Tab-separated table of C-alpha atoms and ligand atoms in Angstrom:
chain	number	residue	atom	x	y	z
A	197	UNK	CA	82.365	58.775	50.915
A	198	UNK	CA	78.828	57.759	51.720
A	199	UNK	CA	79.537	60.179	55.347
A	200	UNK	CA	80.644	62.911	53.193
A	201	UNK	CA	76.890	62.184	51.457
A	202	UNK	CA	74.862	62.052	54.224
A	203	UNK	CA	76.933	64.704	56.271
A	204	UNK	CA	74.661	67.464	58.053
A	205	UNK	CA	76.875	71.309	58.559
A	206	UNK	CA	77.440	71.586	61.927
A	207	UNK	CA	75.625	74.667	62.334
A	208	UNK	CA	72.571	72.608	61.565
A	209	UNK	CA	72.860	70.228	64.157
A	210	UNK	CA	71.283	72.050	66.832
A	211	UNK	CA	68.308	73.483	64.993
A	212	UNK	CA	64.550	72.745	65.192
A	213	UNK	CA	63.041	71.533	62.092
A	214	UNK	CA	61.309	74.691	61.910
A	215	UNK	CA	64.623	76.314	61.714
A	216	UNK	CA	66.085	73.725	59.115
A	217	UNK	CA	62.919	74.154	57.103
A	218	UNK	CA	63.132	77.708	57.231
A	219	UNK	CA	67.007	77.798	56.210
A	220	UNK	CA	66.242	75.018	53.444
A	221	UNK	CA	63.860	77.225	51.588
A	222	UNK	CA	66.216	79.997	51.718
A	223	UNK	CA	68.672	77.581	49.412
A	224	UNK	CA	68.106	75.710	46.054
A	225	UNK	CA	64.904	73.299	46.577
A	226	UNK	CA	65.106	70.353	44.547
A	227	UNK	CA	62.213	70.719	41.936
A	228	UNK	CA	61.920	66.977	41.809
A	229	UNK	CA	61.793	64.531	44.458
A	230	UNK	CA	61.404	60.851	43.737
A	231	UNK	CA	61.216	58.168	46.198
A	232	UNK	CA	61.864	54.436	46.460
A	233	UNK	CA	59.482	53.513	49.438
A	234	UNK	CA	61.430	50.502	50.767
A	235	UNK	CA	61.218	48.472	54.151
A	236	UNK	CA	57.752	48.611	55.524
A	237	UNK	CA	58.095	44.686	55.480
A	238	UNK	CA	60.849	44.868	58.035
A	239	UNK	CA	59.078	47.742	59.853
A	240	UNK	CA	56.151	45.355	60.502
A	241	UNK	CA	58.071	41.885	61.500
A	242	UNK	CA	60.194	43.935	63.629
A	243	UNK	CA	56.893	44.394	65.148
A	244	UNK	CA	55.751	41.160	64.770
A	245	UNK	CA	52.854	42.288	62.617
A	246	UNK	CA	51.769	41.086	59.198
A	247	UNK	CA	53.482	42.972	55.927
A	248	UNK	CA	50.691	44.709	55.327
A	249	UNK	CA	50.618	46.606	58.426
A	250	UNK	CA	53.571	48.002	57.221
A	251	UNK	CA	52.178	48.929	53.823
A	252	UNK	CA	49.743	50.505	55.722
A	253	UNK	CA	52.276	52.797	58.131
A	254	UNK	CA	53.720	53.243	55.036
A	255	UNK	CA	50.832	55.268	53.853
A	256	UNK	CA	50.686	57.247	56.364
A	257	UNK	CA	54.023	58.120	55.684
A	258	UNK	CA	53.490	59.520	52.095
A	259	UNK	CA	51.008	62.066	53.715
A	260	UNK	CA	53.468	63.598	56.142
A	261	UNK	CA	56.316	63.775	53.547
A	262	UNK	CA	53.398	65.028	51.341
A	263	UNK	CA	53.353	68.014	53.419
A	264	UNK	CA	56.238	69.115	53.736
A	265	UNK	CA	57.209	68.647	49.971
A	266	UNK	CA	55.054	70.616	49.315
A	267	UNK	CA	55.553	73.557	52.348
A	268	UNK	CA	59.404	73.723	50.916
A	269	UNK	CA	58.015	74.477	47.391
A	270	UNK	CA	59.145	71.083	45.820
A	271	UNK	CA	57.496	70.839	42.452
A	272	UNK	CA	56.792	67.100	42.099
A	273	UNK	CA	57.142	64.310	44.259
A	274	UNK	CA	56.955	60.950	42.553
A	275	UNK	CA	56.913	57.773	45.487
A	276	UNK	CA	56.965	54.284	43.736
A	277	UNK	CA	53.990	52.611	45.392
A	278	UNK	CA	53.853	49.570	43.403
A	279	UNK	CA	55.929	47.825	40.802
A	280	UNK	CA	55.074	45.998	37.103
A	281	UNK	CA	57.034	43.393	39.259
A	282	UNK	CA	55.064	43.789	42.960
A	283	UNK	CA	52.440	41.434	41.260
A	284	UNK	CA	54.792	38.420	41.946
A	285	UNK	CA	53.341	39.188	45.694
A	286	UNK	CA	51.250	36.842	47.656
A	287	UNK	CA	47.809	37.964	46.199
A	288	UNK	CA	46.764	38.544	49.692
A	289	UNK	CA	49.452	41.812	49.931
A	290	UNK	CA	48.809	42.667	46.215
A	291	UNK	CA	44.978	43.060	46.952
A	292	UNK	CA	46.082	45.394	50.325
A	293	UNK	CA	48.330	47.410	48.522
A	294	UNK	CA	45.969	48.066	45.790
A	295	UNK	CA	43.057	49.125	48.027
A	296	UNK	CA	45.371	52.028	50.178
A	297	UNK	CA	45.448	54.378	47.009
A	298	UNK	CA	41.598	54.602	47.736
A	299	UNK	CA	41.825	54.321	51.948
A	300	UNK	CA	44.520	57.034	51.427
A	301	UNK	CA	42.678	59.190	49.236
A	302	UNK	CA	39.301	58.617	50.377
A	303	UNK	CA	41.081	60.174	53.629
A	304	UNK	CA	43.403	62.611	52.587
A	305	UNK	CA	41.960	64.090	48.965
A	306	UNK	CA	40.311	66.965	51.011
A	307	UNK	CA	42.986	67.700	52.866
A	308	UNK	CA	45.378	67.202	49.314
A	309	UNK	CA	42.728	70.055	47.605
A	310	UNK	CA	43.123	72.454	50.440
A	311	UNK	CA	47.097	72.167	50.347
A	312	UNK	CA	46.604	72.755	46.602
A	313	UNK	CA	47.777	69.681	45.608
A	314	UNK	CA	47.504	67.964	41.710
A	315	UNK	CA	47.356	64.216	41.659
A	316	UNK	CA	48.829	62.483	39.113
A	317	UNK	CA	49.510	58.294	38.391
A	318	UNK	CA	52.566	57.411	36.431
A	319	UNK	CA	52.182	53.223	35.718
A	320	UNK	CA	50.073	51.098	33.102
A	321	UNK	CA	46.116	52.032	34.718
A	322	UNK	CA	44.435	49.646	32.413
A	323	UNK	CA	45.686	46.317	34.275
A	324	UNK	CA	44.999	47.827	37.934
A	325	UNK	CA	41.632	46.974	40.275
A	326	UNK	CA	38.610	49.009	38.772
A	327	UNK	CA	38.232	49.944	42.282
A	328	UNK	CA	42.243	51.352	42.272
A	329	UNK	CA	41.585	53.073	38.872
A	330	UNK	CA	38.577	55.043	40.017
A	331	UNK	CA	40.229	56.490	43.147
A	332	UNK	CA	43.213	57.755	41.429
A	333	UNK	CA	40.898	58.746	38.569
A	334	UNK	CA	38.700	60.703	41.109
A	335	UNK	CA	41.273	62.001	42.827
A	336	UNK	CA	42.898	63.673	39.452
A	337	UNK	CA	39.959	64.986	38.336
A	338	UNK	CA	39.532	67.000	41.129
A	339	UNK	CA	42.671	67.937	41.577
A	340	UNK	CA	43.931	68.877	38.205
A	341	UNK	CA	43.784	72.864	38.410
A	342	UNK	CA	45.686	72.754	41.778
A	343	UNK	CA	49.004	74.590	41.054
A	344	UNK	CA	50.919	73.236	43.942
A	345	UNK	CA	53.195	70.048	44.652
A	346	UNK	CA	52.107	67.349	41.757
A	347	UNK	CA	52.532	64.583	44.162
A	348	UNK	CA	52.922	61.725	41.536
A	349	UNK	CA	51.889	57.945	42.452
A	350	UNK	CA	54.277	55.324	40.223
A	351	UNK	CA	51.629	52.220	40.352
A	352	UNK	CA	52.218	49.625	38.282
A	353	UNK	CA	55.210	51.191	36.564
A	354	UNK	CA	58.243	49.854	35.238
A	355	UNK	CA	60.800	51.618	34.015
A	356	UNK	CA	61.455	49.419	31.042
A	357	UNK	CA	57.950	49.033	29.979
A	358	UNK	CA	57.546	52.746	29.833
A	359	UNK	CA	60.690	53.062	27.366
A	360	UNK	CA	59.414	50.384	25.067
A	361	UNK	CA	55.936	52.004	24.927
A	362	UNK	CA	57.776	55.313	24.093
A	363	UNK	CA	59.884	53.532	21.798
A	364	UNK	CA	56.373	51.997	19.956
A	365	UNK	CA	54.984	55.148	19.656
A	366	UNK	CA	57.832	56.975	18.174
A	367	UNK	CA	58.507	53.844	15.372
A	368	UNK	CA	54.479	54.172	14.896
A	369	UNK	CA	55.328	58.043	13.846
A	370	UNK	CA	58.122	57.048	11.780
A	371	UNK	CA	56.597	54.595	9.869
A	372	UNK	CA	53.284	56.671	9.600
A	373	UNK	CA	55.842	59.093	7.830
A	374	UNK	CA	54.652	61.804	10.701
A	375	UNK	CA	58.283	62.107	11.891
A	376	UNK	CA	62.036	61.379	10.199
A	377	UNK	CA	64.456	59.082	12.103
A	378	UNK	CA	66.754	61.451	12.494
A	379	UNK	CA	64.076	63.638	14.614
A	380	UNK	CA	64.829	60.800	17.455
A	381	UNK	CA	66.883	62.425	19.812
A	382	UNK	CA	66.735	62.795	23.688
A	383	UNK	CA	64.321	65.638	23.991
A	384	UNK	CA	61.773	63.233	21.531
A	385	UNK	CA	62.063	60.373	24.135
A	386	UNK	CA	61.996	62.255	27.160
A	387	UNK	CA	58.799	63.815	25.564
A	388	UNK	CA	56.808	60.207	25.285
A	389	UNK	CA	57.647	59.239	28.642
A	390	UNK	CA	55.186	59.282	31.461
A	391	UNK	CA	57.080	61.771	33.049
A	392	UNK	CA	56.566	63.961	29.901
A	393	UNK	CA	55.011	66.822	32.009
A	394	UNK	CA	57.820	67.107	35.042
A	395	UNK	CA	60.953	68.121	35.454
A	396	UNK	CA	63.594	65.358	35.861
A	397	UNK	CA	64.056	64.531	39.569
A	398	UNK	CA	67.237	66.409	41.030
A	399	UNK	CA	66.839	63.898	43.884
A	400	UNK	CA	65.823	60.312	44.401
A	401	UNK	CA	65.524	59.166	47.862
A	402	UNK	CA	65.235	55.501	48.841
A	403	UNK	CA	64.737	54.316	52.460
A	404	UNK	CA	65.883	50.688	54.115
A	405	UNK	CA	68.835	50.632	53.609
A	406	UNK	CA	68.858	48.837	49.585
A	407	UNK	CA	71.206	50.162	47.155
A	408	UNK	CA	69.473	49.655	43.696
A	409	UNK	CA	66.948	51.178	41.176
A	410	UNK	CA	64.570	48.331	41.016
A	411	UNK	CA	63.504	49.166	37.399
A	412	UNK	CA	62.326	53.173	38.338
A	413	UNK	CA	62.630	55.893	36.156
A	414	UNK	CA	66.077	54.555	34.563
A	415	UNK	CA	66.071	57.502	31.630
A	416	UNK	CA	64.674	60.149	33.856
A	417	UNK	CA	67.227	59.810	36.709
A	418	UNK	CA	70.486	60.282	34.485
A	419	UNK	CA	71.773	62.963	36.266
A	420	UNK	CA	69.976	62.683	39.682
A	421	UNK	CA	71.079	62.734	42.860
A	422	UNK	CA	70.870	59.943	45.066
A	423	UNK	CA	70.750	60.050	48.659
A	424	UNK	CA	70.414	56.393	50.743
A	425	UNK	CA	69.207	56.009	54.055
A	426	UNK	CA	68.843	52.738	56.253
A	427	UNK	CA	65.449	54.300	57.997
A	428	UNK	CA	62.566	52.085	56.724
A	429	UNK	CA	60.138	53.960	55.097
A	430	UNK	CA	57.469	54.439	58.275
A	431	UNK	CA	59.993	55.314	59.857
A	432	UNK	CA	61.414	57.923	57.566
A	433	UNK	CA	59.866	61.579	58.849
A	434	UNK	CA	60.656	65.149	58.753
A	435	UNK	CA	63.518	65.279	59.576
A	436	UNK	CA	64.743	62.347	57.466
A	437	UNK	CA	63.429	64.859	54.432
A	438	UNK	CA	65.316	67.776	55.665
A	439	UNK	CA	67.934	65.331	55.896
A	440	UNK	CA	67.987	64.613	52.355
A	441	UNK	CA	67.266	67.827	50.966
A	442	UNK	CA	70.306	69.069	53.249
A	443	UNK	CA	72.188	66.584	51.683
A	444	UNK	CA	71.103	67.586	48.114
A	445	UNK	CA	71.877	71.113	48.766
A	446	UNK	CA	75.459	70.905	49.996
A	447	UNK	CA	76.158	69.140	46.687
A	448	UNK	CA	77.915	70.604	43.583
A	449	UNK	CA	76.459	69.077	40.726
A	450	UNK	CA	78.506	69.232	37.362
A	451	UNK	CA	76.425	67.441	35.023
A	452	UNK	CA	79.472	65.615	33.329
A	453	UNK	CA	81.213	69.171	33.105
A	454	UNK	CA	83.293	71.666	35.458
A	455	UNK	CA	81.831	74.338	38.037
A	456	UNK	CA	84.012	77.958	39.342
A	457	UNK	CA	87.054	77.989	39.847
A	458	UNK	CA	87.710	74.521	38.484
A	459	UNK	CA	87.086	75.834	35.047
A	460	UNK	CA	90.446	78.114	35.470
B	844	FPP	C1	58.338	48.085	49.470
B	844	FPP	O1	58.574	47.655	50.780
B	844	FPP	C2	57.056	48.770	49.436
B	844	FPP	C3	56.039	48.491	48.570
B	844	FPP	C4	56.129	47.492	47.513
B	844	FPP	C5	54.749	49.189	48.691
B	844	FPP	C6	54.872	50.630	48.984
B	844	FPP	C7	53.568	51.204	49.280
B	844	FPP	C8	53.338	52.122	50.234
B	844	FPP	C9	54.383	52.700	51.084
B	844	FPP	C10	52.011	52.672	50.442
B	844	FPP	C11	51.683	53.543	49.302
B	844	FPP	C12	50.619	54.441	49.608
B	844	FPP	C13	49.670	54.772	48.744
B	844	FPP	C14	48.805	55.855	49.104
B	844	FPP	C15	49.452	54.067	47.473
B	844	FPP	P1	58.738	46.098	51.057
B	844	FPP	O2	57.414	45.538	51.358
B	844	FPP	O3	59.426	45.445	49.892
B	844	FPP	O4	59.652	46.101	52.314
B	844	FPP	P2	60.673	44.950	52.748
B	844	FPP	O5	61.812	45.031	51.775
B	844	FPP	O6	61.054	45.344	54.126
B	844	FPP	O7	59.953	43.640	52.677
């Protein structure tokens, strides 16, 4: 099963990636890409270097996939940079991970603008470094016009959180009179999520080899696709995109119903 999933057509197996990016565009591009970043702790002690170093390869990473996200017309990209439970982290790698949002956009924002690129933070801001909040803050402001790829940074988020705060605001409504219980229906909840302005990802990616959700985006990835890969996230390039997106676009999604000729 999982071959049939990560399965590349053989006439793509000789191709450049310029050719495979080229012949991806021409097919459906998933609108909304979200990624588990996993493994850049293995990346570095393979290397014998400290976790962080990893982190930091890591970041590096989310520039290059960045790119070309963004050069196949992708709509969002959300990567999950740092969980509501990444806290329970030696301090030492909690401090690290919270300074590369500003070491990566201090770097990259220009770069971000010119590729038309919106920033966006998905996570609770309020409980992050003032140093972490005014980065992403910065970088948001001056990118909200762009009408490119929103490349969307889940720090601090959890899942669960997120669908109790929606769940707060909507009993607030009720109880304020403002809205009926019976106006509670899908479309309401999906609409006080943090995701409220993006489509639902089509495809959700995540690296090293882990087979779990780890709390991310549990209403929001209903009817996603999944593609696994045992690459550790500095490792995971290009190619490893086109991979995926390959992957994504050989599938026949059904949404709980019937497609063609399987209808007859
Ligand atoms: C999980 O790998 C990764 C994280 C908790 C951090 C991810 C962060 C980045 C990739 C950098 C983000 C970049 C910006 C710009 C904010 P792990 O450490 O759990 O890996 P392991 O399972 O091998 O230990």
């Amino acid at each position: 099963m999982l071959h049939k999933l990560i399965r590349r057509k053989p006439e793509r197996q000789n191709q450049t990636l310029a050719e495979r990016i080229s012949q991806s565009k021409n097919e459906h591009i998933p609108a909304h890409i979200a990624i588990i970043m996993d493994g850049n702790g293995r990346w570095a002690k393979k290397r014998a270097l400290p976790r962080v170093a990893g982190h930091h390869e890591g970041m590096k990473t989310v520039r290059k996939i960045t790119r070309l996200a963004n050069d196949l017309g992708v709509r969002a990209l959300t990567v999950y940079a740092f969980s509501t439970e990444n806290w329970k982290r030696p301090k030492l790698e909690v401090d690290f991970i919270m300074r590369l949002p500003e070491e990566f956009l201090g770097k990259y924002l220009p770069e971000l603008i010119e590729q038309n690129v919106k920033v966006v933070m998905m996570g609770e801001n309020e409980t992050l470094p003032k140093h972490t909040q005014e980065a992403v803050r910065k970088a948001m402001e001056q990118t909200k016009d762009n009408t490119g790829l929103v490349l969307n940074f889940a720090l601090n988020y959890g899942s669960r959180a997120e669908i109790a705060q929606a769940m707060q605001k909507i009993a607030q409504q009720i109880q304020e009179g403002t809205i009926d219980h019976t106006d509670v229906n899908e479309d309401l909840i999906s609409q006080h999520l943090m995701t409220c302005d993006l489509p639902e990802p089509d495809l959700l990616i995540r690296t090293s080899g882990e087979v779990r959700l780890s709390n991310f985006m549990l209403w929001q990835l209903a009817y996603t696709e999944f593609w696994f890969t045992d690459t550790l996230w500095p490792d995971f390039d290009e190619a490893c995109l086109l991979d995926a997106v390959e992957s994504y676009q050989n599938r026949n999604r059904r949404y709980g119903g019937l497609k063609g000729e399987e209808t007859n």
